[in-house]
Structure formats: C-alpha cells, structure tokens
Amino acid sequence: MAMDHGGEHGPDPHEPPGPSEELPRLDSLRDKVEYMVEKTFPGQKISGRVFADLVKERGGSLSHSYFSNILAGKVTQPSEDILKALGLGFGVDWRFFKDESEVVDDVVAGLQFLAKRRTGEISGLAGRGLDEDGLPPELLRFALSLLEDAARDSGGGGTDGSEAASRPTGPEA
C-alpha cells in the first residue's frame, strides 16, 4: 500500500494531521491563526485586508484591522461571530479557534444531553433565550431527529403529544 504524503502541493490544510504529522501546540488564538495562515497560504504574505476580503467573499464579516490585532496578540477572547469569520476565511470548522476548555465544555454538555435523552430525563425541547432567528437550522434538525428516534424507539405510544408534533404528516408517516 503506497502512502500519500500530500502530493506535490503538500498536505491539505483542511484535513487533520495524519498519524506521522503532529499538530504543534497551539495555545492561543494568535498561535492558531498563525498556524492556519502558514498552512492555508504557504509561502505567501497575507495582509489583513486580503483576508478580510476573502471572508467577505465567503459570506462573513471581519475587519482587516481586527484580523491584524489577532495576529499581533492584542485580541485573545473574540466573539463567536469573529471565530466563525475566521473559520470561513480559512475553510475550517470555526470551533478550531475556540479555547480548548470551551470545546471540552461543549462536548461534555452534548454528551450529558444525549445521556439524559437516552434515559428519558429529556423527552421534549423548549427554546429559551433565543434571538429572533430561533434555533439554528442544523440544531433544529438534530433536535427533531432525536425526538423522532425517541418516538420510534417507544413505538409511538406516548401520551403527551410531543412525539406526534415531531413526526411528518401525510401518507408517508
């Protein structure tokens, strides 16, 4: 079996490192952004303005001065919107730029949610503290799929009506 070492253009920066390629220690936002600049634009000097334009082309918003401040280490705790803009610009999942502890907290919260759903502690969902857009579509789809799975697993014999609300209606139901 031949091993692919990334071809003539080097490894794909959007793929996680392979077994022989170790990710360097990236403790700060600045470290992560510098790493992504190096991997995404190898051998190129990318200005804040060029990167901001790239983010804008991809549907996001990031000022060139803010990007420069990240690279200078002046910004260490940006908003989620800024992290999402960085993800758009580099073509990676924005969570890469979150603090490791925040990612761990997200994973733990998700696992706790799944465990409670499986044990029946969670049987329905209610949105609190949402903005005018409501739940993001991907979260809504995920939540509905969990409710549909629960309805299927229980044989659809629930009496509270929550399962019926999550199932499609019509001849295919």
JSON list of C-alpha atoms in Angstrom, two decimals:
[
{"chain": "A", "resi": 1, "resn": "MET", "atom": "CA", "xyz": [0.00, 0.00, 0.00]},
{"chain": "A", "resi": 2, "resn": "ALA", "atom": "CA", "xyz": [1.50, 3.33, -1.06]},
{"chain": "A", "resi": 3, "resn": "MET", "atom": "CA", "xyz": [1.39, 6.19, 1.40]},
{"chain": "A", "resi": 4, "resn": "ASP", "atom": "CA", "xyz": [0.12, 9.54, 0.23]},
{"chain": "A", "resi": 5, "resn": "HIS", "atom": "CA", "xyz": [2.34, 12.32, 1.53]},
{"chain": "A", "resi": 6, "resn": "GLY", "atom": "CA", "xyz": [0.14, 15.10, 0.22]},
{"chain": "A", "resi": 7, "resn": "GLY", "atom": "CA", "xyz": [1.24, 15.11, -3.38]},
{"chain": "A", "resi": 8, "resn": "GLU", "atom": "CA", "xyz": [3.34, 17.85, -4.89]},
{"chain": "A", "resi": 9, "resn": "HIS", "atom": "CA", "xyz": [1.36, 20.61, -3.17]},
{"chain": "A", "resi": 10, "resn": "GLY", "atom": "CA", "xyz": [1.91, 19.34, 0.38]},
{"chain": "A", "resi": 11, "resn": "PRO", "atom": "CA", "xyz": [-0.72, 18.21, 2.85]},
{"chain": "A", "resi": 12, "resn": "ASP", "atom": "CA", "xyz": [-4.24, 19.56, 2.62]},
{"chain": "A", "resi": 13, "resn": "PRO", "atom": "CA", "xyz": [-4.53, 22.25, 5.35]},
{"chain": "A", "resi": 14, "resn": "HIS", "atom": "CA", "xyz": [-8.22, 21.45, 5.78]},
{"chain": "A", "resi": 15, "resn": "GLU", "atom": "CA", "xyz": [-7.57, 17.84, 6.75]},
{"chain": "A", "resi": 16, "resn": "PRO", "atom": "CA", "xyz": [-6.48, 16.88, 10.26]},
{"chain": "A", "resi": 17, "resn": "PRO", "atom": "CA", "xyz": [-2.84, 15.89, 10.55]},
{"chain": "A", "resi": 18, "resn": "GLY", "atom": "CA", "xyz": [-2.10, 12.28, 9.72]},
{"chain": "A", "resi": 19, "resn": "PRO", "atom": "CA", "xyz": [-0.51, 9.81, 12.14]},
{"chain": "A", "resi": 20, "resn": "SER", "atom": "CA", "xyz": [3.02, 10.89, 11.25]},
{"chain": "A", "resi": 21, "resn": "GLU", "atom": "CA", "xyz": [2.22, 14.63, 11.21]},
{"chain": "A", "resi": 22, "resn": "GLU", "atom": "CA", "xyz": [1.86, 16.04, 14.71]},
{"chain": "A", "resi": 23, "resn": "LEU", "atom": "CA", "xyz": [-0.13, 19.20, 15.32]},
{"chain": "A", "resi": 24, "resn": "PRO", "atom": "CA", "xyz": [2.07, 21.78, 17.06]},
{"chain": "A", "resi": 25, "resn": "ARG", "atom": "CA", "xyz": [0.98, 23.10, 20.45]},
{"chain": "A", "resi": 26, "resn": "LEU", "atom": "CA", "xyz": [-1.46, 25.88, 19.69]},
{"chain": "A", "resi": 27, "resn": "ASP", "atom": "CA", "xyz": [-2.34, 27.51, 23.00]},
{"chain": "A", "resi": 28, "resn": "SER", "atom": "CA", "xyz": [-3.53, 30.94, 21.94]},
{"chain": "A", "resi": 29, "resn": "LEU", "atom": "CA", "xyz": [-5.80, 32.35, 19.28]},
{"chain": "A", "resi": 30, "resn": "ARG", "atom": "CA", "xyz": [-2.75, 34.04, 17.76]},
{"chain": "A", "resi": 31, "resn": "ASP", "atom": "CA", "xyz": [-0.92, 30.67, 17.54]},
{"chain": "A", "resi": 32, "resn": "LYS", "atom": "CA", "xyz": [-3.91, 29.06, 15.83]},
{"chain": "A", "resi": 33, "resn": "VAL", "atom": "CA", "xyz": [-4.35, 31.88, 13.31]},
{"chain": "A", "resi": 34, "resn": "GLU", "atom": "CA", "xyz": [-0.61, 31.98, 12.51]},
{"chain": "A", "resi": 35, "resn": "TYR", "atom": "CA", "xyz": [-0.65, 28.20, 12.03]},
{"chain": "A", "resi": 36, "resn": "MET", "atom": "CA", "xyz": [-3.65, 28.41, 9.68]},
{"chain": "A", "resi": 37, "resn": "VAL", "atom": "CA", "xyz": [-2.10, 31.27, 7.68]},
{"chain": "A", "resi": 38, "resn": "GLU", "atom": "CA", "xyz": [1.04, 29.16, 7.22]},
{"chain": "A", "resi": 39, "resn": "LYS", "atom": "CA", "xyz": [-0.93, 26.02, 6.24]},
{"chain": "A", "resi": 40, "resn": "THR", "atom": "CA", "xyz": [-3.58, 27.72, 4.09]},
{"chain": "A", "resi": 41, "resn": "PHE", "atom": "CA", "xyz": [-1.32, 30.21, 2.29]},
{"chain": "A", "resi": 42, "resn": "PRO", "atom": "CA", "xyz": [2.14, 28.57, 2.33]},
{"chain": "A", "resi": 43, "resn": "GLY", "atom": "CA", "xyz": [4.94, 30.94, 1.37]},
{"chain": "A", "resi": 44, "resn": "GLN", "atom": "CA", "xyz": [2.56, 33.89, 0.96]},
{"chain": "A", "resi": 45, "resn": "LYS", "atom": "CA", "xyz": [2.33, 37.11, 2.92]},
{"chain": "A", "resi": 46, "resn": "ILE", "atom": "CA", "xyz": [-1.38, 37.59, 3.59]},
{"chain": "A", "resi": 47, "resn": "SER", "atom": "CA", "xyz": [-2.46, 41.05, 4.69]},
{"chain": "A", "resi": 48, "resn": "GLY", "atom": "CA", "xyz": [-5.40, 41.69, 6.96]},
{"chain": "A", "resi": 49, "resn": "ARG", "atom": "CA", "xyz": [-7.17, 43.39, 4.07]},
{"chain": "A", "resi": 50, "resn": "VAL", "atom": "CA", "xyz": [-6.75, 40.37, 1.74]},
{"chain": "A", "resi": 51, "resn": "PHE", "atom": "CA", "xyz": [-8.03, 38.02, 4.45]},
{"chain": "A", "resi": 52, "resn": "ALA", "atom": "CA", "xyz": [-10.98, 40.31, 5.29]},
{"chain": "A", "resi": 53, "resn": "ASP", "atom": "CA", "xyz": [-11.92, 40.38, 1.59]},
{"chain": "A", "resi": 54, "resn": "LEU", "atom": "CA", "xyz": [-11.74, 36.58, 1.45]},
{"chain": "A", "resi": 55, "resn": "VAL", "atom": "CA", "xyz": [-14.04, 36.29, 4.48]},
{"chain": "A", "resi": 56, "resn": "LYS", "atom": "CA", "xyz": [-16.47, 38.74, 2.86]},
{"chain": "A", "resi": 57, "resn": "GLU", "atom": "CA", "xyz": [-16.48, 36.73, -0.41]},
{"chain": "A", "resi": 58, "resn": "ARG", "atom": "CA", "xyz": [-17.45, 33.67, 1.62]},
{"chain": "A", "resi": 59, "resn": "GLY", "atom": "CA", "xyz": [-20.37, 35.42, 3.32]},
{"chain": "A", "resi": 60, "resn": "GLY", "atom": "CA", "xyz": [-18.76, 36.56, 6.56]},
{"chain": "A", "resi": 61, "resn": "SER", "atom": "CA", "xyz": [-17.57, 39.79, 8.07]},
{"chain": "A", "resi": 62, "resn": "LEU", "atom": "CA", "xyz": [-14.19, 40.58, 9.61]},
{"chain": "A", "resi": 63, "resn": "SER", "atom": "CA", "xyz": [-12.35, 43.89, 9.55]},
{"chain": "A", "resi": 64, "resn": "HIS", "atom": "CA", "xyz": [-8.75, 43.89, 8.36]},
{"chain": "A", "resi": 65, "resn": "SER", "atom": "CA", "xyz": [-7.65, 45.78, 11.49]},
{"chain": "A", "resi": 66, "resn": "TYR", "atom": "CA", "xyz": [-9.30, 43.19, 13.76]},
{"chain": "A", "resi": 67, "resn": "PHE", "atom": "CA", "xyz": [-7.50, 40.39, 11.90]},
{"chain": "A", "resi": 68, "resn": "SER", "atom": "CA", "xyz": [-4.21, 42.28, 12.28]},
{"chain": "A", "resi": 69, "resn": "ASN", "atom": "CA", "xyz": [-4.89, 42.71, 16.00]},
{"chain": "A", "resi": 70, "resn": "ILE", "atom": "CA", "xyz": [-5.42, 38.96, 16.33]},
{"chain": "A", "resi": 71, "resn": "LEU", "atom": "CA", "xyz": [-2.05, 38.33, 14.67]},
{"chain": "A", "resi": 72, "resn": "ALA", "atom": "CA", "xyz": [-0.43, 40.92, 16.95]},
{"chain": "A", "resi": 73, "resn": "GLY", "atom": "CA", "xyz": [-1.83, 39.11, 20.01]},
{"chain": "A", "resi": 74, "resn": "LYS", "atom": "CA", "xyz": [-3.98, 42.09, 21.01]},
{"chain": "A", "resi": 75, "resn": "VAL", "atom": "CA", "xyz": [-7.22, 40.09, 20.69]},
{"chain": "A", "resi": 76, "resn": "THR", "atom": "CA", "xyz": [-7.47, 36.97, 22.81]},
{"chain": "A", "resi": 77, "resn": "GLN", "atom": "CA", "xyz": [-11.22, 36.49, 23.52]},
{"chain": "A", "resi": 78, "resn": "PRO", "atom": "CA", "xyz": [-13.17, 37.31, 20.33]},
{"chain": "A", "resi": 79, "resn": "SER", "atom": "CA", "xyz": [-16.89, 36.74, 19.91]},
{"chain": "A", "resi": 80, "resn": "GLU", "atom": "CA", "xyz": [-18.29, 33.60, 18.32]},
{"chain": "A", "resi": 81, "resn": "ASP", "atom": "CA", "xyz": [-19.05, 35.66, 15.18]},
{"chain": "A", "resi": 82, "resn": "ILE", "atom": "CA", "xyz": [-15.36, 36.50, 14.82]},
{"chain": "A", "resi": 83, "resn": "LEU", "atom": "CA", "xyz": [-14.40, 32.83, 15.27]},
{"chain": "A", "resi": 84, "resn": "LYS", "atom": "CA", "xyz": [-16.95, 31.89, 12.61]},
{"chain": "A", "resi": 85, "resn": "ALA", "atom": "CA", "xyz": [-15.48, 34.52, 10.27]},
{"chain": "A", "resi": 86, "resn": "LEU", "atom": "CA", "xyz": [-12.00, 33.05, 10.82]},
{"chain": "A", "resi": 87, "resn": "GLY", "atom": "CA", "xyz": [-13.40, 29.59, 10.02]},
{"chain": "A", "resi": 88, "resn": "LEU", "atom": "CA", "xyz": [-14.92, 30.92, 6.79]},
{"chain": "A", "resi": 89, "resn": "GLY", "atom": "CA", "xyz": [-11.69, 32.60, 5.76]},
{"chain": "A", "resi": 90, "resn": "PHE", "atom": "CA", "xyz": [-9.57, 29.52, 6.37]},
{"chain": "A", "resi": 91, "resn": "GLY", "atom": "CA", "xyz": [-12.20, 27.00, 5.25]},
{"chain": "A", "resi": 92, "resn": "VAL", "atom": "CA", "xyz": [-12.20, 25.12, 8.57]},
{"chain": "A", "resi": 93, "resn": "ASP", "atom": "CA", "xyz": [-14.68, 24.50, 11.36]},
{"chain": "A", "resi": 94, "resn": "TRP", "atom": "CA", "xyz": [-14.77, 27.65, 13.49]},
{"chain": "A", "resi": 95, "resn": "ARG", "atom": "CA", "xyz": [-14.53, 25.63, 16.72]},
{"chain": "A", "resi": 96, "resn": "PHE", "atom": "CA", "xyz": [-10.84, 25.10, 15.93]},
{"chain": "A", "resi": 97, "resn": "PHE", "atom": "CA", "xyz": [-10.29, 28.65, 17.17]},
{"chain": "A", "resi": 98, "resn": "LYS", "atom": "CA", "xyz": [-12.14, 28.22, 20.48]},
{"chain": "A", "resi": 99, "resn": "ASP", "atom": "CA", "xyz": [-10.26, 27.73, 23.73]},
{"chain": "A", "resi": 100, "resn": "GLU", "atom": "CA", "xyz": [-9.68, 24.05, 24.38]},
{"chain": "A", "resi": 101, "resn": "SER", "atom": "CA", "xyz": [-11.63, 24.27, 27.66]},
{"chain": "A", "resi": 102, "resn": "GLU", "atom": "CA", "xyz": [-14.67, 25.70, 25.82]},
{"chain": "A", "resi": 103, "resn": "VAL", "atom": "CA", "xyz": [-14.60, 22.85, 23.30]},
{"chain": "A", "resi": 104, "resn": "VAL", "atom": "CA", "xyz": [-14.38, 20.33, 26.14]},
{"chain": "A", "resi": 105, "resn": "ASP", "atom": "CA", "xyz": [-17.34, 22.03, 27.86]},
{"chain": "A", "resi": 106, "resn": "ASP", "atom": "CA", "xyz": [-19.34, 21.83, 24.59]},
{"chain": "A", "resi": 107, "resn": "VAL", "atom": "CA", "xyz": [-18.56, 18.12, 24.21]},
{"chain": "A", "resi": 108, "resn": "VAL", "atom": "CA", "xyz": [-19.44, 17.35, 27.84]},
{"chain": "A", "resi": 109, "resn": "ALA", "atom": "CA", "xyz": [-22.72, 19.27, 27.55]},
{"chain": "A", "resi": 110, "resn": "GLY", "atom": "CA", "xyz": [-23.57, 17.38, 24.37]},
{"chain": "A", "resi": 111, "resn": "LEU", "atom": "CA", "xyz": [-22.80, 14.02, 25.95]},
{"chain": "A", "resi": 112, "resn": "GLN", "atom": "CA", "xyz": [-24.87, 14.89, 29.02]},
{"chain": "A", "resi": 113, "resn": "PHE", "atom": "CA", "xyz": [-27.78, 15.86, 26.74]},
{"chain": "A", "resi": 114, "resn": "LEU", "atom": "CA", "xyz": [-27.56, 12.55, 24.85]},
{"chain": "A", "resi": 115, "resn": "ALA", "atom": "CA", "xyz": [-27.33, 10.55, 28.08]},
{"chain": "A", "resi": 116, "resn": "LYS", "atom": "CA", "xyz": [-30.39, 12.29, 29.54]},
{"chain": "A", "resi": 117, "resn": "ARG", "atom": "CA", "xyz": [-32.34, 11.74, 26.34]},
{"chain": "A", "resi": 118, "resn": "ARG", "atom": "CA", "xyz": [-31.49, 8.04, 26.36]},
{"chain": "A", "resi": 119, "resn": "THR", "atom": "CA", "xyz": [-32.55, 7.63, 29.99]},
{"chain": "A", "resi": 120, "resn": "GLY", "atom": "CA", "xyz": [-35.79, 9.51, 29.38]},
{"chain": "A", "resi": 121, "resn": "GLU", "atom": "CA", "xyz": [-34.92, 12.55, 31.52]},
{"chain": "A", "resi": 122, "resn": "ILE", "atom": "CA", "xyz": [-35.36, 14.69, 28.38]},
{"chain": "A", "resi": 123, "resn": "SER", "atom": "CA", "xyz": [-38.44, 13.93, 26.30]},
{"chain": "A", "resi": 124, "resn": "GLY", "atom": "CA", "xyz": [-39.06, 17.28, 24.61]},
{"chain": "A", "resi": 125, "resn": "LEU", "atom": "CA", "xyz": [-37.35, 20.56, 23.82]},
{"chain": "A", "resi": 126, "resn": "ALA", "atom": "CA", "xyz": [-38.19, 24.16, 24.62]},
{"chain": "A", "resi": 127, "resn": "GLY", "atom": "CA", "xyz": [-36.15, 27.12, 23.39]},
{"chain": "A", "resi": 128, "resn": "ARG", "atom": "CA", "xyz": [-35.29, 29.79, 25.95]},
{"chain": "A", "resi": 129, "resn": "GLY", "atom": "CA", "xyz": [-33.16, 32.86, 25.43]},
{"chain": "A", "resi": 130, "resn": "LEU", "atom": "CA", "xyz": [-33.21, 32.56, 21.65]},
{"chain": "A", "resi": 131, "resn": "ASP", "atom": "CA", "xyz": [-32.81, 35.54, 19.39]},
{"chain": "A", "resi": 132, "resn": "GLU", "atom": "CA", "xyz": [-35.35, 36.48, 16.72]},
{"chain": "A", "resi": 133, "resn": "ASP", "atom": "CA", "xyz": [-33.92, 33.84, 14.36]},
{"chain": "A", "resi": 134, "resn": "GLY", "atom": "CA", "xyz": [-34.75, 30.99, 16.77]},
{"chain": "A", "resi": 135, "resn": "LEU", "atom": "CA", "xyz": [-32.72, 27.79, 16.73]},
{"chain": "A", "resi": 136, "resn": "PRO", "atom": "CA", "xyz": [-30.07, 27.44, 14.02]},
{"chain": "A", "resi": 137, "resn": "PRO", "atom": "CA", "xyz": [-31.40, 25.08, 11.31]},
{"chain": "A", "resi": 138, "resn": "GLU", "atom": "CA", "xyz": [-28.78, 22.39, 11.95]},
{"chain": "A", "resi": 139, "resn": "LEU", "atom": "CA", "xyz": [-29.59, 22.31, 15.69]},
{"chain": "A", "resi": 140, "resn": "LEU", "atom": "CA", "xyz": [-33.32, 22.18, 14.97]},
{"chain": "A", "resi": 141, "resn": "ARG", "atom": "CA", "xyz": [-32.84, 19.27, 12.53]},
{"chain": "A", "resi": 142, "resn": "PHE", "atom": "CA", "xyz": [-30.69, 17.45, 15.10]},
{"chain": "A", "resi": 143, "resn": "ALA", "atom": "CA", "xyz": [-33.23, 18.04, 17.90]},
{"chain": "A", "resi": 144, "resn": "LEU", "atom": "CA", "xyz": [-36.12, 16.85, 15.71]},
{"chain": "A", "resi": 145, "resn": "SER", "atom": "CA", "xyz": [-34.17, 13.75, 14.70]},
{"chain": "A", "resi": 146, "resn": "LEU", "atom": "CA", "xyz": [-33.64, 12.91, 18.39]},
{"chain": "A", "resi": 147, "resn": "LEU", "atom": "CA", "xyz": [-37.36, 13.27, 19.07]},
{"chain": "A", "resi": 148, "resn": "GLU", "atom": "CA", "xyz": [-38.21, 11.13, 16.03]},
{"chain": "A", "resi": 149, "resn": "ASP", "atom": "CA", "xyz": [-35.76, 8.45, 17.21]},
{"chain": "A", "resi": 150, "resn": "ALA", "atom": "CA", "xyz": [-37.35, 8.52, 20.67]},
{"chain": "A", "resi": 151, "resn": "ALA", "atom": "CA", "xyz": [-40.84, 8.18, 19.15]},
{"chain": "A", "resi": 152, "resn": "ARG", "atom": "CA", "xyz": [-39.72, 5.23, 17.03]},
{"chain": "A", "resi": 153, "resn": "ASP", "atom": "CA", "xyz": [-37.97, 3.58, 19.99]},
{"chain": "A", "resi": 154, "resn": "SER", "atom": "CA", "xyz": [-41.06, 3.89, 22.17]},
{"chain": "A", "resi": 155, "resn": "GLY", "atom": "CA", "xyz": [-43.34, 2.60, 19.42]},
{"chain": "A", "resi": 156, "resn": "GLY", "atom": "CA", "xyz": [-45.12, 5.93, 19.13]},
{"chain": "A", "resi": 157, "resn": "GLY", "atom": "CA", "xyz": [-47.21, 5.17, 22.22]},
{"chain": "A", "resi": 158, "resn": "GLY", "atom": "CA", "xyz": [-46.55, 8.47, 24.02]},
{"chain": "A", "resi": 159, "resn": "THR", "atom": "CA", "xyz": [-49.46, 10.28, 25.59]},
{"chain": "A", "resi": 160, "resn": "ASP", "atom": "CA", "xyz": [-48.12, 13.80, 25.85]},
{"chain": "A", "resi": 161, "resn": "GLY", "atom": "CA", "xyz": [-48.36, 14.61, 22.12]},
{"chain": "A", "resi": 162, "resn": "SER", "atom": "CA", "xyz": [-44.72, 15.68, 21.81]},
{"chain": "A", "resi": 163, "resn": "GLU", "atom": "CA", "xyz": [-43.84, 12.76, 19.56]},
{"chain": "A", "resi": 164, "resn": "ALA", "atom": "CA", "xyz": [-46.71, 13.45, 17.21]},
{"chain": "A", "resi": 165, "resn": "ALA", "atom": "CA", "xyz": [-45.58, 17.04, 16.83]},
{"chain": "A", "resi": 166, "resn": "SER", "atom": "CA", "xyz": [-42.14, 15.91, 15.65]},
{"chain": "A", "resi": 167, "resn": "ARG", "atom": "CA", "xyz": [-43.31, 13.41, 13.05]},
{"chain": "A", "resi": 168, "resn": "PRO", "atom": "CA", "xyz": [-44.18, 14.35, 9.48]},
{"chain": "A", "resi": 169, "resn": "THR", "atom": "CA", "xyz": [-47.79, 14.10, 8.49]},
{"chain": "A", "resi": 170, "resn": "GLY", "atom": "CA", "xyz": [-49.22, 12.71, 5.31]},
{"chain": "A", "resi": 171, "resn": "PRO", "atom": "CA", "xyz": [-49.30, 9.32, 3.56]},
{"chain": "A", "resi": 172, "resn": "GLU", "atom": "CA", "xyz": [-45.64, 8.56, 4.23]},
{"chain": "A", "resi": 173, "resn": "ALA", "atom": "CA", "xyz": [-45.98, 8.98, 8.00]}
]
